[in-house]
Amino acid sequence: MSSLEQELGFSEETVQRIIGDSLNVHLIAVFAYGLYTIIFIVTIRHIVARGQWPLQRVALTIVVCLIWALTTIDFGFVWNEAYVTFVTHGQTQDSVLRFISGRGSWTSKRLAMNRLAVILNATLAELTNIWRCWVIWNRRWLVVAFPLLGVICGLLSAAFFLAIGFRLAK
């Protein structure tokens, strides 16, 4: 049993499960990103195949591309974390466990940047859905007022937590 395993109070079996679960999470993220990229390509192909480009279709295409780009940025952070965890710190179980348990080199600034990409992605998706509801419900503000209030509250709380994350990074 290594010093970190003793310090954290984990058995050898628990350590194996933690490391295996971390690897599985990263592999599932790769698979999900691949599926999402295929869906993105098919969506863009269908949008382009229609031929006509009214303003709403151009706006929707830009939003879809931005959401995919933000997802790609998030996936880049996930891939980097997997690389650092299992390649850079993969010499021993102790080094992998140390990194996974939060005592590694994953900085608060990188974590805050990853969270920023995720928050922007979710906000853009929510605003797109609100815009669609607004159009479908014949531009009635009463229908979208509550969801808009939820997005604003979510952005304020996300900004608060991001500010804390950047403050911790200093």
Tab-separated table of N, CA and C in Angstrom:
chain	number	residue	atom	x	y	z
A	1	MET	N	0.857	-1.180	0.000
A	1	MET	CA	0.000	0.000	0.000
A	1	MET	C	0.899	1.239	0.000
A	2	SER	N	0.632	2.185	-0.888
A	2	SER	CA	1.459	3.382	-0.980
A	2	SER	C	1.069	4.382	0.104
A	3	SER	N	1.914	5.402	0.244
A	3	SER	CA	1.670	6.414	1.281
A	3	SER	C	0.372	7.178	1.015
A	4	LEU	N	0.086	7.469	-0.256
A	4	LEU	CA	-1.141	8.196	-0.575
A	4	LEU	C	-2.368	7.333	-0.297
A	5	GLU	N	-2.289	6.056	-0.631
A	5	GLU	CA	-3.411	5.153	-0.349
A	5	GLU	C	-3.683	5.111	1.151
A	6	GLN	N	-2.614	5.051	1.951
A	6	GLN	CA	-2.783	5.055	3.399
A	6	GLN	C	-3.332	6.391	3.878
A	7	GLU	N	-2.822	7.479	3.306
A	7	GLU	CA	-3.268	8.821	3.686
A	7	GLU	C	-4.750	9.022	3.393
A	8	LEU	N	-5.208	8.524	2.232
A	8	LEU	CA	-6.608	8.674	1.847
A	8	LEU	C	-7.493	7.579	2.451
A	9	GLY	N	-6.887	6.521	2.937
A	9	GLY	CA	-7.656	5.440	3.547
A	9	GLY	C	-8.315	4.512	2.543
A	10	PHE	N	-7.725	4.339	1.363
A	10	PHE	CA	-8.291	3.480	0.330
A	10	PHE	C	-7.597	2.127	0.322
A	11	SER	N	-8.356	1.092	0.005
A	11	SER	CA	-7.765	-0.229	-0.196
A	11	SER	C	-7.237	-0.318	-1.623
A	12	GLU	N	-6.462	-1.367	-1.902
A	12	GLU	CA	-5.909	-1.573	-3.247
A	12	GLU	C	-7.032	-1.719	-4.277
A	13	GLU	N	-8.100	-2.422	-3.913
A	13	GLU	CA	-9.245	-2.608	-4.805
A	13	GLU	C	-9.938	-1.283	-5.110
A	14	THR	N	-10.080	-0.438	-4.098
A	14	THR	CA	-10.710	0.870	-4.290
A	14	THR	C	-9.871	1.744	-5.207
A	15	VAL	N	-8.552	1.696	-5.036
A	15	VAL	CA	-7.655	2.479	-5.896
A	15	VAL	C	-7.795	2.027	-7.349
A	16	GLN	N	-7.826	0.709	-7.571
A	16	GLN	CA	-8.000	0.185	-8.927
A	16	GLN	C	-9.322	0.654	-9.529
A	17	ARG	N	-10.374	0.653	-8.724
A	17	ARG	CA	-11.696	1.089	-9.200
A	17	ARG	C	-11.693	2.573	-9.541
A	18	ILE	N	-11.060	3.404	-8.701
A	18	ILE	CA	-11.003	4.843	-8.954
A	18	ILE	C	-10.258	5.129	-10.247
A	19	ILE	N	-9.113	4.501	-10.433
A	19	ILE	CA	-8.313	4.723	-11.640
A	19	ILE	C	-9.055	4.199	-12.874
A	20	GLY	N	-9.671	3.016	-12.756
A	20	GLY	CA	-10.441	2.457	-13.871
A	20	GLY	C	-11.633	3.320	-14.231
A	21	ASP	N	-12.332	3.824	-13.229
A	21	ASP	CA	-13.486	4.694	-13.488
A	21	ASP	C	-13.063	5.986	-14.164
A	22	SER	N	-11.931	6.525	-13.739
A	22	SER	CA	-11.441	7.760	-14.366
A	22	SER	C	-11.110	7.516	-15.836
A	23	LEU	N	-10.469	6.402	-16.128
A	23	LEU	CA	-10.160	6.081	-17.519
A	23	LEU	C	-11.446	5.875	-18.325
A	24	ASN	N	-12.421	5.176	-17.740
A	24	ASN	CA	-13.689	4.938	-18.436
A	24	ASN	C	-14.428	6.238	-18.725
A	25	VAL	N	-14.401	7.180	-17.792
A	25	VAL	CA	-15.054	8.478	-18.010
A	25	VAL	C	-14.440	9.176	-19.212
A	26	HIS	N	-13.122	9.139	-19.313
A	26	HIS	CA	-12.460	9.792	-20.438
A	26	HIS	C	-12.764	9.079	-21.755
A	27	LEU	N	-12.827	7.762	-21.741
A	27	LEU	CA	-13.155	7.021	-22.963
A	27	LEU	C	-14.592	7.286	-23.416
A	28	ILE	N	-15.503	7.371	-22.475
A	28	ILE	CA	-16.898	7.693	-22.814
A	28	ILE	C	-16.991	9.112	-23.374
A	29	ALA	N	-16.200	10.038	-22.830
A	29	ALA	CA	-16.192	11.410	-23.355
A	29	ALA	C	-15.707	11.437	-24.803
A	30	VAL	N	-14.701	10.637	-25.126
A	30	VAL	CA	-14.211	10.552	-26.510
A	30	VAL	C	-15.311	10.020	-27.422
A	31	PHE	N	-15.986	8.970	-26.999
A	31	PHE	CA	-17.069	8.381	-27.788
A	31	PHE	C	-18.205	9.392	-27.988
A	32	ALA	N	-18.612	10.076	-26.914
A	32	ALA	CA	-19.706	11.053	-26.999
A	32	ALA	C	-19.322	12.213	-27.913
A	33	TYR	N	-18.075	12.675	-27.819
A	33	TYR	CA	-17.636	13.766	-28.690
A	33	TYR	C	-17.650	13.325	-30.156
A	34	GLY	N	-17.261	12.085	-30.421
A	34	GLY	CA	-17.308	11.568	-31.792
A	34	GLY	C	-18.726	11.540	-32.329
A	35	LEU	N	-19.672	11.063	-31.516
A	35	LEU	CA	-21.079	11.070	-31.930
A	35	LEU	C	-21.579	12.489	-32.166
A	36	TYR	N	-21.217	13.396	-31.270
A	36	TYR	CA	-21.655	14.781	-31.410
A	36	TYR	C	-21.091	15.410	-32.685
A	37	THR	N	-19.856	15.087	-33.009
A	37	THR	CA	-19.255	15.625	-34.236
A	37	THR	C	-19.976	15.096	-35.471
A	38	ILE	N	-20.348	13.828	-35.458
A	38	ILE	CA	-21.106	13.268	-36.587
A	38	ILE	C	-22.452	13.977	-36.722
A	39	ILE	N	-23.150	14.186	-35.599
A	39	ILE	CA	-24.438	14.889	-35.624
A	39	ILE	C	-24.248	16.317	-36.136
A	40	PHE	N	-23.175	16.969	-35.712
A	40	PHE	CA	-22.880	18.329	-36.171
A	40	PHE	C	-22.679	18.350	-37.693
A	41	ILE	N	-21.901	17.425	-38.210
A	41	ILE	CA	-21.631	17.388	-39.654
A	41	ILE	C	-22.922	17.137	-40.440
A	42	VAL	N	-23.740	16.204	-39.976
A	42	VAL	CA	-25.009	15.921	-40.661
A	42	VAL	C	-25.922	17.142	-40.619
A	43	THR	N	-25.968	17.830	-39.463
A	43	THR	CA	-26.803	19.024	-39.333
A	43	THR	C	-26.352	20.118	-40.298
A	44	ILE	N	-25.071	20.385	-40.342
A	44	ILE	CA	-24.550	21.417	-41.254
A	44	ILE	C	-24.810	21.017	-42.702
A	45	ARG	N	-24.657	19.737	-43.019
A	45	ARG	CA	-24.912	19.275	-44.390
A	45	ARG	C	-26.369	19.525	-44.776
A	46	HIS	N	-27.301	19.244	-43.866
A	46	HIS	CA	-28.719	19.462	-44.168
A	46	HIS	C	-29.044	20.947	-44.280
A	47	ILE	N	-28.426	21.764	-43.462
A	47	ILE	CA	-28.671	23.211	-43.547
A	47	ILE	C	-28.164	23.752	-44.872
A	48	VAL	N	-26.965	23.314	-45.280
A	48	VAL	CA	-26.380	23.805	-46.531
A	48	VAL	C	-27.130	23.257	-47.741
A	49	ALA	N	-27.643	22.032	-47.652
A	49	ALA	CA	-28.313	21.403	-48.801
A	49	ALA	C	-29.611	22.095	-49.191
A	50	ARG	N	-30.219	22.836	-48.278
A	50	ARG	CA	-31.491	23.500	-48.596
A	50	ARG	C	-31.329	24.611	-49.615
A	51	GLY	N	-30.158	25.218	-49.685
A	51	GLY	CA	-29.900	26.197	-50.724
A	51	GLY	C	-30.257	27.622	-50.380
A	52	GLN	N	-31.427	27.871	-49.820
A	52	GLN	CA	-31.819	29.238	-49.486
A	52	GLN	C	-31.222	29.615	-48.140
A	53	TRP	N	-30.858	30.889	-48.014
A	53	TRP	CA	-30.200	31.348	-46.793
A	53	TRP	C	-30.900	32.568	-46.201
A	54	PRO	N	-32.095	32.389	-45.637
A	54	PRO	CA	-32.700	33.527	-44.936
A	54	PRO	C	-31.899	33.823	-43.662
A	55	LEU	N	-32.135	34.981	-43.113
A	55	LEU	CA	-31.369	35.442	-41.952
A	55	LEU	C	-31.451	34.478	-40.779
A	56	GLN	N	-32.622	33.894	-40.545
A	56	GLN	CA	-32.771	32.961	-39.424
A	56	GLN	C	-31.917	31.715	-39.614
A	57	ARG	N	-31.808	31.227	-40.827
A	57	ARG	CA	-30.984	30.042	-41.083
A	57	ARG	C	-29.506	30.360	-40.921
A	58	VAL	N	-29.098	31.543	-41.338
A	58	VAL	CA	-27.702	31.958	-41.149
A	58	VAL	C	-27.390	32.057	-39.653
A	59	ALA	N	-28.300	32.665	-38.907
A	59	ALA	CA	-28.100	32.797	-37.461
A	59	ALA	C	-28.043	31.434	-36.789
A	60	LEU	N	-28.927	30.534	-37.174
A	60	LEU	CA	-28.938	29.200	-36.598
A	60	LEU	C	-27.662	28.435	-36.938
A	61	THR	N	-27.177	28.590	-38.161
A	61	THR	CA	-25.928	27.940	-38.558
A	61	THR	C	-24.761	28.456	-37.728
A	62	ILE	N	-24.716	29.756	-37.506
A	62	ILE	CA	-23.645	30.337	-36.686
A	62	ILE	C	-23.736	29.823	-35.253
A	63	VAL	N	-24.930	29.751	-34.709
A	63	VAL	CA	-25.111	29.261	-33.337
A	63	VAL	C	-24.687	27.797	-33.235
A	64	VAL	N	-25.089	26.972	-34.193
A	64	VAL	CA	-24.708	25.554	-34.175
A	64	VAL	C	-23.188	25.412	-34.241
A	65	CYS	N	-22.544	26.217	-35.083
A	65	CYS	CA	-21.078	26.166	-35.184
A	65	CYS	C	-20.408	26.643	-33.899
A	66	LEU	N	-20.944	27.677	-33.270
A	66	LEU	CA	-20.383	28.156	-32.003
A	66	LEU	C	-20.537	27.124	-30.892
A	67	ILE	N	-21.695	26.482	-30.828
A	67	ILE	CA	-21.904	25.450	-29.811
A	67	ILE	C	-20.932	24.296	-30.027
A	68	TRP	N	-20.732	23.895	-31.275
A	68	TRP	CA	-19.781	22.821	-31.553
A	68	TRP	C	-18.358	23.252	-31.209
A	69	ALA	N	-17.998	24.493	-31.518
A	69	ALA	CA	-16.652	24.985	-31.199
A	69	ALA	C	-16.421	25.008	-29.683
A	70	LEU	N	-17.409	25.455	-28.919
A	70	LEU	CA	-17.271	25.461	-27.464
A	70	LEU	C	-17.201	24.040	-26.910
A	71	THR	N	-17.932	23.119	-27.500
A	71	THR	CA	-17.839	21.719	-27.099
A	71	THR	C	-16.457	21.159	-27.414
A	72	THR	N	-15.901	21.567	-28.536
A	72	THR	CA	-14.554	21.133	-28.904
A	72	THR	C	-13.520	21.671	-27.921
A	73	ILE	N	-13.678	22.909	-27.490
A	73	ILE	CA	-12.774	23.475	-26.482
A	73	ILE	C	-12.878	22.683	-25.185
A	74	ASP	N	-14.105	22.388	-24.758
A	74	ASP	CA	-14.299	21.585	-23.551
A	74	ASP	C	-13.664	20.211	-23.713
A	75	PHE	N	-13.852	19.589	-24.871
A	75	PHE	CA	-13.258	18.280	-25.103
A	75	PHE	C	-11.736	18.356	-25.095
A	76	GLY	N	-11.186	19.452	-25.580
A	76	GLY	CA	-9.734	19.634	-25.522
A	76	GLY	C	-9.217	19.611	-24.088
A	77	PHE	N	-9.946	20.244	-23.184
A	77	PHE	CA	-9.564	20.201	-21.769
A	77	PHE	C	-9.680	18.782	-21.218
A	78	VAL	N	-10.748	18.080	-21.579
A	78	VAL	CA	-10.939	16.697	-21.108
A	78	VAL	C	-9.817	15.803	-21.636
A	79	TRP	N	-9.489	15.954	-22.912
A	79	TRP	CA	-8.427	15.148	-23.519
A	79	TRP	C	-7.086	15.461	-22.865
A	80	ASN	N	-6.823	16.737	-22.610
A	80	ASN	CA	-5.582	17.122	-21.953
A	80	ASN	C	-5.502	16.537	-20.550
A	81	GLU	N	-6.620	16.556	-19.836
A	81	GLU	CA	-6.632	15.974	-18.494
A	81	GLU	C	-6.342	14.476	-18.545
A	82	ALA	N	-6.916	13.777	-19.518
A	82	ALA	CA	-6.656	12.341	-19.659
A	82	ALA	C	-5.192	12.094	-19.991
A	83	TYR	N	-4.633	12.895	-20.875
A	83	TYR	CA	-3.227	12.747	-21.249
A	83	TYR	C	-2.316	12.965	-20.047
A	84	VAL	N	-2.568	14.053	-19.330
A	84	VAL	CA	-1.727	14.355	-18.171
A	84	VAL	C	-1.890	13.285	-17.095
A	85	THR	N	-3.113	12.808	-16.897
A	85	THR	CA	-3.362	11.807	-15.861
A	85	THR	C	-2.690	10.484	-16.177
A	86	PHE	N	-2.888	9.973	-17.392
A	86	PHE	CA	-2.453	8.614	-17.684
A	86	PHE	C	-1.136	8.511	-18.437
A	87	VAL	N	-0.635	9.594	-19.008
A	87	VAL	CA	0.655	9.537	-19.696
A	87	VAL	C	1.722	10.235	-18.867
A	88	THR	N	1.468	11.496	-18.520
A	88	THR	CA	2.470	12.240	-17.756
A	88	THR	C	2.624	11.694	-16.337
A	89	HIS	N	1.500	11.394	-15.683
A	89	HIS	CA	1.543	10.904	-14.301
A	89	HIS	C	1.249	9.417	-14.212
A	90	GLY	N	1.366	8.689	-15.293
A	90	GLY	CA	0.980	7.289	-15.311
A	90	GLY	C	2.074	6.311	-14.952
A	91	GLN	N	3.175	6.776	-14.373
A	91	GLN	CA	4.271	5.868	-14.054
A	91	GLN	C	3.884	4.873	-12.964
A	92	THR	N	3.195	5.342	-11.942
A	92	THR	CA	2.776	4.472	-10.843
A	92	THR	C	1.316	4.748	-10.514
A	93	GLN	N	0.712	3.803	-9.805
A	93	GLN	CA	-0.665	4.022	-9.362
A	93	GLN	C	-0.733	5.201	-8.407
A	94	ASP	N	0.313	5.371	-7.607
A	94	ASP	CA	0.335	6.462	-6.646
A	94	ASP	C	0.303	7.819	-7.347
A	95	SER	N	1.065	7.963	-8.440
A	95	SER	CA	1.084	9.247	-9.145
A	95	SER	C	-0.253	9.520	-9.843
A	96	VAL	N	-0.871	8.467	-10.390
A	96	VAL	CA	-2.180	8.640	-11.024
A	96	VAL	C	-3.222	8.996	-9.971
A	97	LEU	N	-3.211	8.282	-8.845
A	97	LEU	CA	-4.171	8.550	-7.778
A	97	LEU	C	-3.984	9.947	-7.199
A	98	ARG	N	-2.724	10.377	-7.079
A	98	ARG	CA	-2.455	11.726	-6.564
A	98	ARG	C	-3.060	12.779	-7.486
A	99	PHE	N	-2.914	12.578	-8.794
A	99	PHE	CA	-3.469	13.543	-9.743
A	99	PHE	C	-4.991	13.507	-9.725
A	100	ILE	N	-5.583	12.308	-9.713
A	100	ILE	CA	-7.034	12.174	-9.727
A	100	ILE	C	-7.653	12.756	-8.463
A	101	SER	N	-6.976	12.581	-7.330
A	101	SER	CA	-7.537	13.033	-6.058
A	101	SER	C	-7.444	14.547	-5.865
A	102	GLY	N	-6.946	15.253	-6.874
A	102	GLY	CA	-6.925	16.709	-6.802
A	102	GLY	C	-5.646	17.287	-6.263
A	103	ARG	N	-4.646	16.455	-6.098
A	103	ARG	CA	-3.376	16.948	-5.574
A	103	ARG	C	-2.327	17.033	-6.670
A	104	GLY	N	-2.791	17.033	-7.900
A	104	GLY	CA	-1.884	17.064	-9.035
A	104	GLY	C	-1.691	18.468	-9.568
A	105	SER	N	-1.341	18.551	-10.838
A	105	SER	CA	-0.983	19.832	-11.439
A	105	SER	C	-2.122	20.477	-12.215
A	106	TRP	N	-3.357	19.988	-12.082
A	106	TRP	CA	-4.503	20.592	-12.771
A	106	TRP	C	-4.793	21.906	-12.066
A	107	THR	N	-4.455	23.009	-12.691
A	107	THR	CA	-4.521	24.308	-12.021
A	107	THR	C	-5.935	24.852	-11.987
A	108	SER	N	-6.152	25.746	-11.047
A	108	SER	CA	-7.463	26.383	-10.917
A	108	SER	C	-7.785	27.230	-12.143
A	109	LYS	N	-6.760	27.818	-12.761
A	109	LYS	CA	-6.992	28.650	-13.943
A	109	LYS	C	-7.488	27.804	-15.118
A	110	ARG	N	-6.898	26.640	-15.313
A	110	ARG	CA	-7.350	25.753	-16.392
A	110	ARG	C	-8.755	25.250	-16.116
A	111	LEU	N	-9.038	24.933	-14.871
A	111	LEU	CA	-10.368	24.473	-14.501
A	111	LEU	C	-11.401	25.578	-14.723
A	112	ALA	N	-11.048	26.811	-14.369
A	112	ALA	CA	-11.960	27.938	-14.575
A	112	ALA	C	-12.197	28.183	-16.072
A	113	MET	N	-11.166	28.049	-16.896
A	113	MET	CA	-11.328	28.230	-18.340
A	113	MET	C	-12.237	27.135	-18.917
A	114	ASN	N	-12.077	25.901	-18.441
A	114	ASN	CA	-12.946	24.817	-18.882
A	114	ASN	C	-14.389	25.110	-18.491
A	115	ARG	N	-14.599	25.545	-17.262
A	115	ARG	CA	-15.957	25.871	-16.806
A	115	ARG	C	-16.550	27.016	-17.615
A	116	LEU	N	-15.721	27.997	-17.983
A	116	LEU	CA	-16.204	29.113	-18.793
A	116	LEU	C	-16.718	28.619	-20.142
A	117	ALA	N	-15.985	27.713	-20.778
A	117	ALA	CA	-16.431	27.162	-22.064
A	117	ALA	C	-17.754	26.411	-21.901
A	118	VAL	N	-17.880	25.636	-20.831
A	118	VAL	CA	-19.113	24.880	-20.588
A	118	VAL	C	-20.281	25.826	-20.320
A	119	ILE	N	-20.046	26.870	-19.539
A	119	ILE	CA	-21.105	27.836	-19.214
A	119	ILE	C	-21.560	28.582	-20.466
A	120	LEU	N	-20.621	29.025	-21.289
A	120	LEU	CA	-20.986	29.710	-22.535
A	120	LEU	C	-21.771	28.784	-23.461
A	121	ASN	N	-21.352	27.523	-23.529
A	121	ASN	CA	-22.041	26.545	-24.367
A	121	ASN	C	-23.479	26.349	-23.894
A	122	ALA	N	-23.658	26.136	-22.611
A	122	ALA	CA	-25.012	25.915	-22.072
A	122	ALA	C	-25.875	27.157	-22.241
A	123	THR	N	-25.297	28.334	-22.021
A	123	THR	CA	-26.054	29.578	-22.163
A	123	THR	C	-26.499	29.787	-23.605
A	124	LEU	N	-25.598	29.542	-24.537
A	124	LEU	CA	-25.934	29.692	-25.951
A	124	LEU	C	-27.039	28.719	-26.359
A	125	ALA	N	-26.961	27.481	-25.868
A	125	ALA	CA	-28.011	26.502	-26.176
A	125	ALA	C	-29.347	26.917	-25.565
A	126	GLU	N	-29.332	27.388	-24.323
A	126	GLU	CA	-30.573	27.830	-23.674
A	126	GLU	C	-31.184	29.032	-24.396
A	127	LEU	N	-30.357	29.993	-24.760
A	127	LEU	CA	-30.868	31.169	-25.465
A	127	LEU	C	-31.436	30.797	-26.835
A	128	THR	N	-30.832	29.807	-27.489
A	128	THR	CA	-31.361	29.335	-28.767
A	128	THR	C	-32.745	28.718	-28.583
A	129	ASN	N	-32.899	27.908	-27.540
A	129	ASN	CA	-34.216	27.316	-27.270
A	129	ASN	C	-35.246	28.379	-26.907
A	130	ILE	N	-34.848	29.392	-26.151
A	130	ILE	CA	-35.765	30.481	-25.806
A	130	ILE	C	-36.171	31.247	-27.063
A	131	TRP	N	-35.223	31.497	-27.945
A	131	TRP	CA	-35.522	32.192	-29.199
A	131	TRP	C	-36.513	31.378	-30.031
A	132	ARG	N	-36.307	30.060	-30.082
A	132	ARG	CA	-37.230	29.211	-30.844
A	132	ARG	C	-38.636	29.268	-30.253
A	133	CYS	N	-38.747	29.214	-28.921
A	133	CYS	CA	-40.062	29.322	-28.270
A	133	CYS	C	-40.702	30.674	-28.564
A	134	TRP	N	-39.905	31.722	-28.554
A	134	TRP	CA	-40.408	33.062	-28.816
A	134	TRP	C	-40.981	33.147	-30.226
A	135	VAL	N	-40.289	32.529	-31.186
A	135	VAL	CA	-40.761	32.539	-32.571
A	135	VAL	C	-42.015	31.674	-32.703
A	136	ILE	N	-42.013	30.492	-32.122
A	136	ILE	CA	-43.155	29.580	-32.236
A	136	ILE	C	-44.404	30.167	-31.573
A	137	TRP	N	-44.238	30.828	-30.435
A	137	TRP	CA	-45.373	31.393	-29.701
A	137	TRP	C	-45.712	32.813	-30.167
A	138	ASN	N	-45.337	33.122	-31.412
A	138	ASN	CA	-45.714	34.382	-32.044
A	138	ASN	C	-45.207	35.608	-31.281
A	139	ARG	N	-43.956	35.535	-30.873
A	139	ARG	CA	-43.241	36.655	-30.242
A	139	ARG	C	-43.937	37.164	-28.972
A	140	ARG	N	-44.394	36.239	-28.154
A	140	ARG	CA	-45.005	36.607	-26.875
A	140	ARG	C	-43.941	36.572	-25.793
A	141	TRP	N	-43.698	37.707	-25.191
A	141	TRP	CA	-42.675	37.809	-24.162
A	141	TRP	C	-43.070	37.092	-22.876
A	142	LEU	N	-44.344	36.985	-22.623
A	142	LEU	CA	-44.802	36.307	-21.417
A	142	LEU	C	-44.379	34.833	-21.408
A	143	VAL	N	-44.339	34.212	-22.586
A	143	VAL	CA	-43.975	32.799	-22.688
A	143	VAL	C	-42.493	32.580	-22.359
A	144	VAL	N	-41.642	33.510	-22.747
A	144	VAL	CA	-40.202	33.319	-22.559
A	144	VAL	C	-39.640	34.088	-21.360
A	145	ALA	N	-40.472	34.814	-20.651
A	145	ALA	CA	-39.980	35.632	-19.530
A	145	ALA	C	-39.370	34.768	-18.428
A	146	PHE	N	-40.051	33.712	-18.031
A	146	PHE	CA	-39.550	32.854	-16.949
A	146	PHE	C	-38.272	32.119	-17.348
A	147	PRO	N	-38.216	31.490	-18.535
A	147	PRO	CA	-36.943	30.863	-18.938
A	147	PRO	C	-35.798	31.876	-19.066
A	148	LEU	N	-36.106	33.081	-19.550
A	148	LEU	CA	-35.076	34.113	-19.639
A	148	LEU	C	-34.566	34.511	-18.259
A	149	LEU	N	-35.454	34.615	-17.302
A	149	LEU	CA	-35.063	34.913	-15.931
A	149	LEU	C	-34.159	33.805	-15.377
A	150	GLY	N	-34.481	32.561	-15.714
A	150	GLY	CA	-33.644	31.435	-15.288
A	150	GLY	C	-32.247	31.498	-15.882
A	151	VAL	N	-32.150	31.862	-17.157
A	151	VAL	CA	-30.838	31.985	-17.801
A	151	VAL	C	-30.033	33.118	-17.156
A	152	ILE	N	-30.689	34.242	-16.887
A	152	ILE	CA	-29.997	35.374	-16.261
A	152	ILE	C	-29.493	34.992	-14.873
A	153	CYS	N	-30.330	34.311	-14.086
A	153	CYS	CA	-29.910	33.865	-12.748
A	153	CYS	C	-28.763	32.860	-12.851
A	154	GLY	N	-28.855	31.966	-13.823
A	154	GLY	CA	-27.775	31.005	-14.031
A	154	GLY	C	-26.472	31.672	-14.416
A	155	LEU	N	-26.555	32.697	-15.267
A	155	LEU	CA	-25.345	33.431	-15.657
A	155	LEU	C	-24.738	34.182	-14.475
A	156	LEU	N	-25.583	34.774	-13.646
A	156	LEU	CA	-25.073	35.487	-12.479
A	156	LEU	C	-24.380	34.541	-11.505
A	157	SER	N	-24.984	33.396	-11.248
A	157	SER	CA	-24.345	32.443	-10.334
A	157	SER	C	-23.082	31.854	-10.961
A	158	ALA	N	-23.088	31.606	-12.263
A	158	ALA	CA	-21.886	31.105	-12.930
A	158	ALA	C	-20.769	32.141	-12.883
A	159	ALA	N	-21.105	33.415	-13.086
A	159	ALA	CA	-20.098	34.476	-12.998
A	159	ALA	C	-19.509	34.551	-11.598
A	160	PHE	N	-20.354	34.375	-10.600
A	160	PHE	CA	-19.889	34.377	-9.216
A	160	PHE	C	-18.888	33.245	-8.979
A	161	PHE	N	-19.236	32.025	-9.419
A	161	PHE	CA	-18.346	30.890	-9.213
A	161	PHE	C	-17.082	30.998	-10.061
A	162	LEU	N	-17.179	31.557	-11.260
A	162	LEU	CA	-15.979	31.773	-12.064
A	162	LEU	C	-15.054	32.790	-11.414
A	163	ALA	N	-15.627	33.844	-10.842
A	163	ALA	CA	-14.803	34.847	-10.152
A	163	ALA	C	-14.075	34.206	-8.976
A	164	ILE	N	-14.759	33.345	-8.255
A	164	ILE	CA	-14.100	32.638	-7.152
A	164	ILE	C	-12.977	31.749	-7.690
A	165	GLY	N	-13.239	31.046	-8.807
A	165	GLY	CA	-12.221	30.178	-9.396
A	165	GLY	C	-11.005	30.951	-9.864
A	166	PHE	N	-11.211	32.106	-10.496
A	166	PHE	CA	-10.071	32.909	-10.932
A	166	PHE	C	-9.338	33.537	-9.757
A	167	ARG	N	-10.061	33.869	-8.707
A	167	ARG	CA	-9.418	34.412	-7.517
A	167	ARG	C	-8.545	33.360	-6.858
A	168	LEU	N	-9.003	32.101	-6.840
A	168	LEU	CA	-8.212	31.019	-6.279
A	168	LEU	C	-6.982	30.730	-7.137
A	169	ALA	N	-7.093	31.003	-8.431
A	169	ALA	CA	-5.981	30.744	-9.336
A	169	ALA	C	-4.833	31.724	-9.163
A	170	LYS	N	-5.113	32.875	-8.577
A	170	LYS	CA	-4.052	33.893	-8.425
A	170	LYS	C	-3.090	33.576	-7.345
